[in-house]
XYZ file of C-alpha atoms in Angstrom:
763
model
C -20.319 -43.068 13.183
C -21.655 -46.156 15.008
C -23.801 -45.432 18.054
C -23.354 -48.965 19.368
C -19.698 -48.066 19.756
C -19.723 -44.323 20.453
C -22.840 -44.132 22.658
C -23.037 -47.722 23.971
C -26.567 -48.212 22.625
C -27.933 -51.744 22.389
C -29.204 -52.252 18.877
C -29.110 -56.016 18.249
C -32.180 -58.008 19.358
C -31.591 -61.189 21.405
C -30.753 -64.422 19.509
C -33.492 -67.015 19.194
C -31.349 -69.364 21.254
C -31.818 -67.100 24.285
C -35.550 -67.780 24.625
C -38.475 -67.621 22.249
C -40.290 -65.816 25.008
C -38.239 -62.771 24.066
C -40.011 -62.622 20.723
C -43.544 -61.407 20.185
C -46.082 -62.822 17.727
C -47.858 -59.451 17.837
C -46.275 -55.948 17.874
C -43.574 -56.478 20.497
C -45.076 -54.132 23.087
C -45.122 -55.213 26.742
C -47.935 -57.691 27.359
C -48.223 -58.808 23.768
C -48.259 -62.578 23.122
C -44.883 -64.305 22.660
C -43.752 -67.391 20.766
C -42.862 -69.289 23.921
C -44.605 -72.712 23.849
C -46.299 -72.081 20.501
C -46.801 -75.197 18.369
C -45.846 -73.419 15.142
C -42.475 -72.149 16.455
C -39.336 -73.944 17.529
C -35.645 -73.236 17.972
C -33.411 -75.294 15.691
C -29.920 -75.419 17.185
C -28.196 -76.640 14.041
C -28.852 -76.065 10.359
C -26.610 -76.400 7.346
C -27.030 -72.649 6.613
C -27.619 -71.132 10.032
C -25.859 -71.549 13.353
C -29.119 -71.785 15.251
C -32.409 -70.457 13.898
C -36.133 -70.134 14.396
C -38.386 -72.551 12.517
C -41.791 -70.992 12.019
C -44.942 -72.200 10.342
C -47.212 -69.565 8.819
C -50.684 -69.961 10.346
C -52.177 -66.469 10.007
C -52.691 -64.022 7.184
C -49.821 -61.897 8.477
C -47.477 -63.937 10.632
C -45.674 -61.328 12.792
C -42.307 -61.698 14.489
C -41.191 -58.760 16.692
C -38.502 -58.277 19.280
C -39.614 -57.083 22.692
C -36.422 -54.983 22.764
C -36.810 -51.217 22.367
C -34.458 -50.111 19.595
C -33.865 -46.310 19.855
C -34.813 -43.958 17.010
C -32.818 -40.686 16.942
C -32.264 -37.871 14.445
C -29.176 -38.577 12.362
C -29.268 -42.321 13.195
C -30.027 -44.793 10.422
C -30.518 -48.518 11.175
C -30.600 -51.479 8.844
C -32.838 -54.356 9.955
C -32.033 -57.580 8.096
C -32.829 -61.279 8.240
C -31.803 -64.396 6.318
C -34.769 -66.661 5.541
C -35.307 -69.931 3.660
C -38.397 -72.062 2.941
C -38.224 -75.692 4.057
C -41.767 -77.083 3.426
C -45.306 -76.300 2.394
C -46.538 -73.198 0.641
C -43.977 -70.559 -0.261
C -44.734 -67.256 1.544
C -43.401 -63.745 1.031
C -41.176 -62.014 3.591
C -40.752 -58.381 4.648
C -39.017 -56.440 7.386
C -41.534 -54.811 9.712
C -41.681 -52.857 12.923
C -43.810 -51.101 15.466
C -43.148 -47.403 16.178
C -43.746 -46.038 19.679
C -43.454 -42.707 21.402
C -41.533 -42.309 24.646
C -44.761 -42.926 26.586
C -45.331 -46.202 24.726
C -48.189 -45.003 22.553
C -48.131 -46.107 18.942
C -47.206 -43.739 16.148
C -49.530 -44.050 13.180
C -49.536 -42.705 9.676
C -46.010 -43.858 8.867
C -44.603 -46.758 6.883
C -44.056 -49.774 9.155
C -43.069 -52.435 6.605
C -40.365 -52.843 4.051
C -40.580 -54.275 0.542
C -41.800 -57.886 0.194
C -39.615 -60.627 -1.200
C -41.187 -63.902 -2.403
C -39.478 -67.166 -1.448
C -39.163 -68.969 -4.766
C -37.567 -72.340 -3.844
C -36.949 -74.593 -0.865
C -33.563 -74.328 0.749
C -32.644 -71.042 -0.966
C -31.401 -68.487 1.540
C -32.911 -65.058 0.918
C -31.796 -61.897 2.710
C -34.486 -59.368 3.399
C -33.678 -55.912 4.804
C -34.915 -52.375 5.247
C -33.432 -49.159 6.555
C -35.247 -47.152 9.171
C -34.493 -43.587 10.283
C -35.932 -40.162 10.961
C -35.071 -38.605 7.588
C -36.735 -39.427 4.316
C -33.467 -39.954 2.470
C -32.913 -42.027 -0.612
C -32.643 -45.681 0.423
C -34.582 -45.233 3.681
C -37.650 -47.498 3.408
C -39.047 -46.739 6.846
C -38.815 -42.957 7.225
C -40.460 -42.461 10.605
C -39.907 -38.756 11.292
C -39.317 -37.360 14.756
C -42.310 -38.719 16.717
C -41.067 -42.274 17.438
C -38.632 -42.694 20.338
C -38.044 -46.395 19.726
C -39.236 -49.356 17.677
C -39.857 -53.082 17.968
C -38.397 -54.732 14.893
C -38.698 -58.114 13.173
C -40.413 -59.440 10.077
C -43.745 -60.453 8.572
C -44.678 -63.566 6.597
C -47.448 -62.887 4.117
C -49.016 -64.885 1.316
C -50.483 -68.429 1.623
C -50.575 -70.182 4.983
C -49.086 -73.559 5.830
C -45.544 -73.019 4.721
C -42.580 -73.602 7.034
C -39.551 -71.295 7.029
C -36.358 -71.046 8.986
C -35.120 -67.595 10.089
C -31.582 -66.776 11.104
C -30.994 -64.377 14.005
C -32.334 -60.933 13.043
C -29.647 -58.222 12.875
C -30.022 -54.483 13.529
C -26.945 -52.417 12.693
C -26.028 -48.730 12.516
C -25.627 -47.785 8.868
C -25.494 -44.027 9.373
C -22.111 -44.061 7.628
C -23.954 -44.875 4.412
C -25.428 -41.399 4.561
C -22.454 -39.430 5.817
C -21.735 -38.014 2.391
C -25.226 -36.579 2.326
C -25.328 -35.730 6.017
C -22.095 -33.688 5.935
C -22.315 -30.144 4.650
C -19.106 -30.444 2.651
C -17.400 -32.484 -0.002
C -13.689 -33.255 -0.014
C -11.643 -32.469 -3.125
C -9.620 -35.634 -2.482
C -12.722 -37.700 -3.183
C -12.616 -36.311 -6.707
C -8.982 -37.123 -7.406
C -7.097 -34.164 -5.918
C -3.589 -35.186 -4.854
C -2.359 -32.152 -2.949
C 1.262 -32.941 -3.724
C 2.072 -29.542 -5.253
C 2.980 -31.220 -8.559
C -0.201 -32.779 -9.937
C -2.660 -30.388 -11.532
C -5.710 -30.633 -9.269
C -7.863 -28.071 -11.063
C -10.143 -30.710 -12.634
C -10.703 -32.319 -9.236
C -11.556 -28.937 -7.725
C -14.070 -28.294 -10.496
C -15.644 -31.726 -10.025
C -15.956 -31.221 -6.273
C -17.594 -27.852 -6.807
C -20.079 -29.348 -9.274
C -20.925 -32.203 -6.898
C -21.372 -30.005 -3.843
C -24.934 -29.070 -4.792
C -25.250 -26.353 -2.197
C -22.806 -27.834 0.301
C -19.326 -26.457 0.839
C -16.066 -27.820 -0.507
C -13.247 -28.851 1.814
C -9.650 -28.461 0.688
C -7.786 -30.541 3.301
C -4.141 -30.206 4.287
C -1.704 -30.277 1.376
C -0.448 -28.102 -1.450
C -2.677 -28.159 -4.516
C -1.395 -27.051 -7.894
C -4.093 -25.390 -9.986
C -2.869 -24.922 -13.512
C -6.178 -23.630 -14.844
C -8.622 -20.909 -13.888
C -10.708 -22.314 -11.051
C -14.085 -21.103 -9.827
C -15.991 -22.203 -6.751
C -19.706 -21.551 -7.080
C -20.216 -23.030 -3.617
C -18.658 -22.114 -0.304
C -15.141 -23.427 0.229
C -12.937 -24.024 3.266
C -9.163 -24.201 2.931
C -7.111 -26.246 5.367
C -4.490 -26.775 2.696
C -3.125 -24.164 0.306
C -3.095 -23.727 -3.440
C -0.411 -22.605 -5.820
C -1.189 -21.181 -9.256
C 0.673 -19.563 -12.135
C 0.358 -15.776 -12.106
C -1.988 -15.791 -15.097
C -4.425 -18.260 -13.539
C -7.287 -17.142 -11.324
C -9.029 -18.542 -8.279
C -12.550 -17.171 -7.926
C -14.446 -17.991 -4.729
C -17.903 -16.698 -5.517
C -19.509 -17.555 -2.171
C -16.509 -16.726 0.038
C -15.104 -13.692 -1.708
C -13.155 -12.059 1.107
C -9.660 -11.621 2.425
C -9.873 -14.463 4.950
C -10.633 -17.007 2.230
C -7.836 -15.877 -0.063
C -5.251 -15.716 2.680
C -6.177 -19.262 3.720
C -6.089 -20.430 0.096
C -2.645 -19.042 -0.684
C -1.087 -19.260 2.748
C -0.011 -15.622 3.057
C -1.598 -12.204 3.384
C 0.219 -10.505 0.482
C -0.455 -13.300 -1.994
C -4.023 -13.696 -0.793
C -4.543 -9.966 -1.244
C -3.111 -10.006 -4.770
C -5.199 -13.017 -5.767
C -8.337 -11.452 -4.321
C -7.691 -8.316 -6.360
C -7.062 -10.473 -9.404
C -10.455 -12.112 -9.041
C -12.139 -8.737 -8.546
C -11.439 -7.716 -12.130
C -12.968 -10.889 -13.595
C -15.716 -11.483 -11.087
C -19.287 -10.408 -11.839
C -21.205 -11.826 -8.855
C -19.478 -9.395 -6.481
C -18.165 -5.891 -7.118
C -16.452 -5.547 -3.726
C -13.342 -7.231 -2.369
C -13.852 -7.053 1.388
C -10.714 -7.196 3.498
C -12.889 -7.986 6.486
C -11.091 -5.494 8.693
C -7.817 -7.319 8.122
C -4.327 -5.831 7.954
C -2.264 -6.866 4.950
C 1.476 -6.265 5.120
C 3.184 -5.473 1.821
C 6.918 -5.558 1.183
C 6.657 -4.159 -2.348
C 4.168 -2.352 -4.579
C 1.109 -4.154 -5.865
C 1.057 -3.695 -9.636
C -2.697 -4.023 -9.949
C -2.788 -4.356 -13.728
C -0.124 -7.092 -13.690
C -1.900 -8.892 -10.872
C -5.308 -8.682 -12.524
C -4.135 -9.565 -16.012
C -6.342 -6.893 -17.593
C -5.449 -3.462 -18.912
C -8.873 -1.883 -19.241
C -12.088 -2.034 -17.236
C -15.080 0.285 -17.049
C -17.274 -1.598 -14.575
C -17.527 -0.571 -10.926
C -15.149 -2.372 -8.588
C -14.540 -1.690 -4.885
C -11.730 -2.461 -2.453
C -13.079 -2.084 1.068
C -12.707 -2.386 4.806
C -9.168 -3.090 5.918
C -5.617 -1.878 6.284
C -2.584 -2.069 4.034
C 0.803 -1.643 5.712
C 4.109 -1.027 3.957
C 6.885 -3.061 5.591
C 10.374 -1.621 5.200
C 12.455 -3.204 2.478
C 14.154 -2.683 -0.883
C 10.835 -2.949 -2.730
C 10.078 0.677 -1.888
C 13.325 2.199 -3.152
C 12.814 5.162 -5.483
C 14.179 4.561 -8.977
C 16.055 7.573 -10.346
C 17.274 8.189 -13.877
C 18.821 11.163 -15.671
C 18.459 11.767 -19.374
C 18.801 14.379 -22.086
C 15.650 15.079 -24.088
C 14.163 17.656 -26.437
C 10.929 19.554 -25.858
C 9.142 21.272 -28.748
C 5.877 22.706 -27.403
C 4.661 23.927 -30.774
C 4.522 20.367 -32.125
C 3.283 18.352 -29.135
C 3.065 20.059 -25.764
C 3.151 16.800 -23.796
C 5.964 14.994 -25.625
C 9.678 14.691 -24.975
C 11.599 13.494 -28.003
C 15.104 12.198 -28.641
C 15.165 10.877 -25.086
C 18.486 9.276 -24.294
C 18.318 5.960 -22.469
C 14.529 5.988 -22.778
C 14.166 2.290 -21.960
C 15.434 2.860 -18.434
C 12.942 5.618 -17.639
C 9.893 4.083 -15.957
C 6.305 5.043 -16.667
C 5.003 6.989 -13.697
C 8.280 8.785 -12.971
C 8.100 12.413 -11.883
C 9.946 14.795 -14.203
C 12.304 17.299 -12.606
C 14.203 19.992 -14.477
C 14.421 23.622 -15.462
C 11.159 24.881 -16.898
C 9.178 21.931 -15.517
C 6.127 22.647 -13.363
C 5.195 20.748 -10.258
C 3.757 17.251 -10.533
C 4.678 16.423 -14.110
C 4.846 12.653 -14.709
C 5.718 10.213 -17.470
C 2.401 8.888 -18.729
C 3.774 6.479 -21.341
C 6.889 5.812 -23.373
C 7.791 4.611 -26.842
C 11.182 2.968 -26.701
C 11.408 2.548 -30.452
C 10.648 6.198 -31.127
C 12.655 7.428 -28.141
C 9.763 9.497 -26.797
C 8.055 10.100 -23.482
C 4.462 11.241 -23.139
C 4.003 13.604 -20.193
C 1.013 14.217 -17.984
C 1.013 17.990 -18.622
C 2.933 20.523 -20.760
C 6.152 22.177 -19.583
C 6.081 25.924 -19.118
C 9.678 26.806 -19.952
C 11.659 23.879 -21.277
C 11.853 24.394 -25.039
C 14.909 22.844 -26.650
C 17.309 20.177 -25.432
C 17.745 19.818 -21.678
C 18.751 17.400 -18.982
C 15.923 15.965 -16.880
C 15.800 13.851 -13.753
C 13.132 11.160 -13.476
C 12.083 9.935 -10.038
C 9.835 6.873 -9.808
C 8.208 6.662 -6.406
C 6.838 3.355 -5.152
C 3.116 3.089 -4.429
C 1.299 0.492 -2.371
C -1.415 0.260 -5.040
C -0.028 1.073 -8.477
C -2.587 1.315 -11.297
C -0.166 2.727 -13.874
C -0.157 -0.523 -15.871
C -3.751 -0.047 -17.002
C -4.463 1.655 -20.272
C -7.833 2.763 -18.860
C -9.648 2.077 -15.616
C -12.965 3.625 -14.611
C -15.270 3.432 -11.603
C -12.786 1.942 -9.183
C -13.400 2.737 -5.528
C -11.421 2.416 -2.324
C -13.735 2.598 0.670
C -12.819 2.364 4.336
C -9.206 1.328 3.753
C -6.271 2.588 5.803
C -2.938 2.938 4.041
C -0.193 2.666 6.636
C 2.637 3.889 4.444
C 4.971 4.036 7.505
C 7.244 6.508 5.736
C 8.352 3.700 3.412
C 5.911 3.942 0.521
C 3.538 6.230 -1.294
C -0.095 5.188 -1.354
C -1.899 5.198 -4.737
C -0.860 5.851 -8.317
C -3.911 6.342 -10.522
C -4.260 4.815 -13.995
C -3.158 6.843 -17.043
C -6.765 7.135 -18.246
C -10.270 6.570 -16.959
C -13.021 8.279 -14.975
C -14.504 8.373 -11.481
C -11.787 6.934 -9.298
C -13.257 7.294 -5.806
C -11.847 7.228 -2.295
C -14.167 7.489 0.690
C -13.688 7.130 4.420
C -10.015 6.191 4.088
C -6.816 7.002 5.971
C -3.495 7.614 4.259
C -0.916 7.727 6.998
C 2.692 8.855 6.552
C 3.243 8.481 2.794
C 6.891 8.748 1.899
C 6.512 10.955 -1.188
C 2.920 11.142 -2.373
C -0.506 10.068 -1.176
C -2.381 10.019 -4.518
C -0.650 10.614 -7.838
C -2.212 11.090 -11.252
C 0.093 10.489 -14.220
C -2.531 11.113 -16.891
C -6.287 11.569 -17.107
C -7.252 8.693 -14.830
C -8.178 11.448 -12.361
C -11.092 12.640 -14.519
C -13.984 13.022 -12.094
C -11.785 12.031 -9.148
C -13.752 11.821 -5.885
C -11.994 11.990 -2.533
C -14.424 12.148 0.382
C -13.989 12.063 4.168
C -10.403 10.859 4.018
C -7.606 11.621 6.456
C -4.145 12.405 5.076
C -1.400 12.435 7.706
C 2.045 13.510 6.550
C 5.302 11.717 7.313
C 6.948 15.154 7.611
C 4.911 16.730 10.390
C 7.920 17.595 12.626
C 9.731 19.400 9.778
C 9.553 23.128 9.070
C 7.099 23.810 6.268
C 9.812 24.845 3.817
C 11.636 21.508 4.238
C 8.682 19.269 3.381
C 8.566 17.542 0.009
C 5.556 15.221 0.219
C 2.366 16.159 -1.619
C -1.082 14.884 -0.836
C -2.489 14.659 -4.365
C -2.448 16.077 -7.863
C -5.079 16.242 -10.591
C -4.478 16.663 -14.322
C -8.004 16.301 -15.697
C -11.340 17.922 -14.898
C -14.165 17.625 -12.391
C -12.313 16.597 -9.242
C -14.414 16.515 -6.080
C -12.397 16.943 -2.862
C -14.842 16.988 0.039
C -14.687 16.830 3.817
C -11.091 15.644 4.042
C -8.458 16.403 6.649
C -4.883 17.005 5.486
C -2.056 17.429 7.988
C 1.296 19.120 7.264
C 2.230 18.165 3.731
C 4.258 20.437 1.496
C 1.043 20.925 -0.503
C -2.481 19.572 -0.269
C -3.428 19.578 -3.965
C -1.855 20.546 -7.286
C -4.815 20.978 -9.643
C -4.291 21.393 -13.347
C -7.738 20.642 -14.728
C -10.919 22.652 -14.376
C -14.345 22.054 -12.914
C -13.018 21.282 -9.430
C -15.234 21.348 -6.345
C -13.267 21.695 -3.131
C -15.464 21.871 -0.075
C -15.464 21.132 3.626
C -11.764 20.257 3.857
C -9.381 21.170 6.663
C -5.809 21.408 5.471
C -3.116 22.800 7.690
C 0.566 23.124 7.012
C 1.991 25.100 9.893
C 5.020 24.408 12.063
C 6.589 25.655 15.287
C 8.981 28.119 13.670
C 8.818 31.816 14.658
C 8.103 33.953 11.592
C 7.722 30.647 9.763
C 7.606 30.175 6.024
C 4.271 29.001 4.667
C 3.601 27.166 1.431
C 0.631 26.774 -0.853
C -2.078 24.411 0.272
C -3.896 24.396 -3.052
C -2.109 25.162 -6.303
C -4.237 25.883 -9.346
C -1.725 25.232 -12.114
C -3.757 26.454 -15.068
C -5.293 29.814 -15.782
C -8.997 29.318 -16.353
C -9.971 26.871 -13.610
C -13.788 26.982 -13.450
C -13.580 25.838 -9.829
C -15.215 26.406 -6.469
C -13.470 26.475 -3.089
C -16.203 26.566 -0.465
C -16.434 26.159 3.319
C -12.868 24.933 3.818
C -10.588 25.517 6.783
C -7.389 26.825 5.175
C -4.864 26.729 7.969
C -1.303 28.103 7.791
C -1.111 27.792 4.024
C -2.397 29.681 1.026
C -3.997 29.323 -2.376
C -1.657 29.812 -5.307
C -3.062 30.419 -8.773
C -0.624 30.153 -11.654
C -0.231 28.715 -15.135
C 2.850 26.556 -14.664
C 1.309 23.762 -16.752
C 1.030 25.961 -19.831
C 3.381 25.254 -22.722
C 3.024 28.921 -23.775
C 2.740 30.806 -20.487
C 2.738 34.272 -22.076
C -0.799 35.427 -22.776
C -1.761 35.681 -26.443
C -5.475 34.846 -26.473
C -8.198 33.169 -24.448
C -9.812 33.828 -21.100
C -6.610 34.190 -19.062
C -7.051 33.713 -15.301
C -10.676 33.237 -14.360
C -13.487 31.028 -13.180
C -12.495 30.754 -9.512
C -14.912 31.204 -6.615
C -13.799 31.354 -2.973
C -16.841 31.377 -0.711
C -17.374 30.898 3.007
C -13.869 29.672 3.827
C -11.978 30.107 7.088
C -8.419 31.320 6.555
C -6.098 31.310 9.544
C -2.359 31.653 10.108
C -0.015 32.099 13.029
C 3.603 33.055 13.652
C 4.359 34.326 10.150
C 6.012 37.432 8.737
C 3.821 40.387 7.703
C 4.530 39.587 4.067
C 2.453 36.382 4.195
C -0.514 36.259 1.795
C -3.458 33.817 1.684
C -4.211 34.384 -2.024
C -1.278 34.534 -4.413
C -1.465 35.079 -8.161
C 1.681 33.851 -9.926
C 1.598 34.266 -13.722
C 4.418 32.421 -15.483
C 4.231 34.727 -18.475
C 3.390 38.329 -19.305
C 0.051 39.739 -20.404
C -2.281 37.810 -18.141
C -5.197 39.309 -16.273
C -8.101 38.197 -14.100
C -11.324 37.532 -15.946
C -13.926 36.276 -13.496
C -13.041 35.834 -9.818
C -15.161 35.894 -6.686
C -13.989 35.962 -3.066
C -16.858 36.565 -0.721
C -18.030 35.705 2.801
C -14.615 34.407 3.839
C -13.026 34.901 7.252
C -9.336 35.885 7.433
C -7.731 35.722 10.880
C -4.186 35.770 12.195
C -2.932 34.411 15.542
C 0.222 35.623 17.324
C 1.016 37.799 14.337
C -0.384 40.327 11.916
C 0.026 40.549 8.170
C -0.062 43.417 5.705
C -2.903 42.108 3.552
C -4.519 38.833 2.426
C -3.743 38.811 -1.312
C -0.851 39.520 -3.607
C 0.925 38.885 -6.901
C 4.131 36.864 -7.168
C 6.085 38.685 -9.874
C 8.956 36.168 -10.113
C 8.142 35.578 -13.790
C 5.623 38.291 -14.670
C 2.960 40.557 -13.269
C -0.691 40.960 -14.257
C -2.192 43.329 -16.797
C -4.410 45.366 -14.464
C -5.986 47.249 -17.367
C -7.881 44.124 -18.408
C -9.408 42.993 -15.115
C -13.042 41.951 -15.542
C -15.821 40.564 -13.367
C -14.093 40.577 -9.999
C -16.050 40.462 -6.756
C -14.028 40.700 -3.556
C -16.489 41.594 -0.842
C -18.319 40.687 2.383
C -15.179 39.174 3.878
C -14.038 39.466 7.494
C -10.499 40.554 8.363
C -8.831 40.100 11.765
C -5.174 40.835 12.313
C -4.836 42.139 8.751
C -3.317 45.578 8.252
C -5.143 46.436 5.055
C -8.402 44.880 3.912
C -9.087 44.236 0.233
C -12.369 44.917 -1.471
C -13.871 45.404 -4.909
C -16.217 47.050 -5.456
C -15.207 49.241 -2.528
C -17.258 52.113 -1.093
C -14.995 54.945 0.070
C -16.406 57.604 2.379
C -14.508 60.703 1.247
C -14.453 63.866 3.345
C -13.396 66.981 1.429
C -12.780 69.733 3.982
C -11.192 72.270 1.617
C -13.127 73.341 -1.428
C -11.507 72.057 -4.599
C -12.486 71.350 -8.163
C -10.806 67.913 -7.955
C -11.501 65.487 -5.135
C -8.865 62.749 -4.973
C -10.290 59.394 -3.894
C -7.388 57.058 -3.092
C -8.459 53.410 -3.369
C -5.080 51.885 -4.219
C -4.552 50.163 -0.891
C -8.068 48.767 -0.813
C -8.285 47.184 -4.259
C -7.153 43.524 -4.426
C -3.826 42.430 -5.920
C -2.537 46.006 -6.214
C -4.974 46.590 -9.066
C -6.220 49.859 -10.558
C -9.236 52.007 -9.933
C -10.777 50.945 -13.217
C -14.358 52.141 -12.740
C -16.342 54.497 -10.527
C -19.836 53.079 -10.473
C -21.530 55.329 -7.933
C -21.146 58.742 -6.281
C -23.617 59.589 -3.519
C -23.411 62.891 -1.651
C -23.579 62.441 2.102
C -25.105 65.744 3.110
C -24.954 69.012 1.209
C -22.084 69.855 -1.121
C -21.082 73.497 -0.799
C -18.648 76.069 -2.064
C -15.954 77.625 0.094
C -18.540 80.270 1.123
C -21.085 77.507 1.958
C -23.254 78.115 -1.065
C -25.021 74.955 -2.209
C -23.552 73.045 -5.150
C -26.304 71.222 -7.003
C -24.420 69.856 -9.959
C -23.132 66.260 -10.232
C -19.385 65.753 -10.580
C -17.883 63.713 -13.327
C -15.348 61.021 -12.634
C -11.905 60.064 -13.793
C -10.605 56.558 -13.151
C -7.055 55.153 -13.004
C -5.482 58.349 -11.719
C -2.328 58.949 -9.728
C 0.775 56.827 -9.285
C -0.136 53.218 -9.916
C -3.528 54.312 -11.259
C -5.132 53.567 -7.927
C -6.989 56.863 -7.552
C -10.406 58.038 -8.674
C -11.034 61.760 -9.214
C -14.293 63.634 -8.811
C -14.300 66.804 -10.941
C -16.489 69.851 -10.237
C -16.999 73.012 -12.277
C -16.660 75.014 -9.078
C -14.508 74.400 -6.058
C -16.590 72.331 -3.714
C -16.365 70.704 -0.303
C -18.415 68.140 1.578
C -18.701 64.376 1.936
C -19.469 61.652 -0.610
C -19.635 57.853 -0.755
C -17.761 56.737 -3.863
C -17.925 53.169 -5.224
C -14.765 52.074 -7.026
C -14.119 48.845 -8.881
C -10.837 47.292 -9.941
C -12.372 45.866 -13.109
C -14.713 46.348 -15.960
C -17.886 44.717 -14.626
C -18.890 43.214 -17.981
C-alpha cells in the first residue's frame, strides 16, 4: 500500500530550492515565522553530497525547521520522515526528526511524542541520515505514535546542543512505509512465507506448522496450490484454504479453530474426502467433541468405514456428528456382498459360534446370516480365518449340526463394524438420504450408549440401524423419523427393517417409523419403548400385517408405553435361544404394555395385535401386564386382540403367573380379553353346580386357573325360593379346554353372582 499512489495524497514537503519561505522556523502552522530572508539560512544550489540543500546556522537552543505543508495522519498509514545532514563548521550539534500535530480545526494536540531520537554529528563533512516513523498505532518501530486525534502534521527537524555550528540539510523526505507493517496489519500469515511449495510433491507439513506457530492469534492462509502433508498437522489458529491438501490415509489434519465441514471440504477439495477427514480428526481431537456439518449435504458413493478412516479401533469418550445431510449416490459401492458356506453349529459348546466354516475368509464381518433354524437379524460379529470360525451376534434356535448358510453383507453409509469397541458416539440432527441405494448405520461390535437424536433416515435399502454385537448396549434413539423405501409394497413383500438390538437397555422414544417390514427386533432386556408411532399398513383389502416390534427372547424386562401401534402387532418369541424348549428359568415374562393406541384397518378377522410365538415346548407366561390400552379397528372387525402362534409349540397354560390384562378399551373387536375377569353369572334354574364359562374372555386361550372372588348379587335361593345362606366352593380349570369355573352348592340353588376368574396363579 502507498497512499501517494492509491489515494493521490501529497506527502513530500517542497524542496528547499522552491523557496525558503515555505519552511517555518517555528511549528509550521499558518502565520508562524519562516526562514525567508533570515541571515542564518541560505539555499546552496550545489554541494558535493547534495543536489541542492539548506545551509543553516544554529542560533537558538532548539533550532526548528518545519514544513508549512499539512501531511495527513490516518489510521493504518505509517510515514517515515527522514533527512540527510552534515556539519560544515563550528560547534557540532545533535539532530532529530520533529513535528507538530494538529487537529482538523488546527488546534495543537498535546501529550504525545513530537520528536524522534537524537543523533550527534561527530565530524565535519560526514553525511548522517536521521529518520523517524510516525503513525496512529503504537507499533514496534513507530517513534511518533500519535493516536487518532491528529488529522495532520507539520514535519521537519530540530538542531539541539551547542549553538554556532553550521550544517547543511538535504531535502527532507516523507514516504509511506505502511508496507513495513503489513505483516502485522494483516490478520493472516501465508504458508508460502514459511517455505511451503504447494507443488503436490514437496512435504509442506513443516511449513504449515511454522506458519501456525507464527500466527500468534491471526489466521493462516493456504493459497492456491496442492500441498502434500506427509505428517500429522494441527492448526491451533484459524485457517483459510484457497488451495488444497493431500495426505496419506494415516495422517491427520486437525483444524482446532475451524473444525467444521466447510473447512475440511475446502482443505481436501471434495465433500466426501472432507467428510472423512473431519471424522478422522474427531476421534483424535480433544478441543471439540462435535463435528458440525454446518447444514451441508455430503454425497457418498460408497460406505464410510469409520474405523478405517479414523485409524482407531476403540474409543470411550463422547463424540458427536451433527447438523447436516448424507446422501447415497447410486453406484457399485453399495452392492450387497453375498456368500454361501457350509458350517457347523454346536449350541452346547458355544451358542454364538459357527465352526468348520468353509471359505471363511470370504465371509465379511457384519454379514446377515440366513438359513434353516436361524432367527431374524443374526449377524457375523467377528471371524477367525485361521480357526475357521465365525462369531455370531445371537444364538441360533434350530441349527444344530452341519448346514448351509447364506451370508448377506449390506452396505451402510456409516459403518462402525471395524471398531473393537466404541462408546458414547452420537448422531444429532443428521439426515440420511439413503435413496434406496444404501443402508444407514451399522453399529460397532461392542460399546455402550450409541445415541441418535432428531435425525431422519430416509429410504434405506435394507436396514436403517443394524447391531452386529453388543455395541447397542444402552442404545438411545430419540425423535427420529424412519421412512421406508418400500412404502408402496404390500406389507408381506417388504424386507427392510428399521433396527435391531442384541444387548440390553435400549431406549426408543418419540420416533416415527413408516412402512418397514418390522420396526424393531429386540433380543436384549431392559428396553423402554415409548411415544413412538410405527405403522406398517398398505392398501390391500384383507391385507396381511406383520410384527412391528419383535421381542426375540423370553424374559424381556421391558416397557412399551404410550405408543401408536398402527397396522402391525407385537410378537413375543424366543427365536434367539439356542435351546428354545423350556427346561428352567423364568420363561416368558417381564413385559408391560401400558397406555398404547392399537389400530388396524382392512384386515382379516384372524388378525391379532399381541402374538406369543414360543419356538419350543414347555414355555409359559410369568409376569405380563397389558393395561389402559386402546384397541380399535377401522373398516374391519377382528375376533380378538391376542393369540398364540403354535407353528413350533404352544404355551403351558398350567404355569401362568402374575398376569394382568385389564382396563383396556376394545372397539371393533369381537371378543375382549381380560384377566382377572369379573363374570356376572345369572343362574335361573336351581342347580348344585353353576358353570361359569370364562374361556373366551381369558387372554391367549388360557385356563381358568383361579377363582379369587364370589359375590352374591341379591339373594341366593332354592327352587322353592327359600334363602340359601351358605357360601359355595369353587373348582377351577373345568370343562373342555379348562376354561370354566364351577361354583358348587350343597343344595340346588339359583340367583346371580359376580365371579372373579384369573388365568394365572397370582403369586
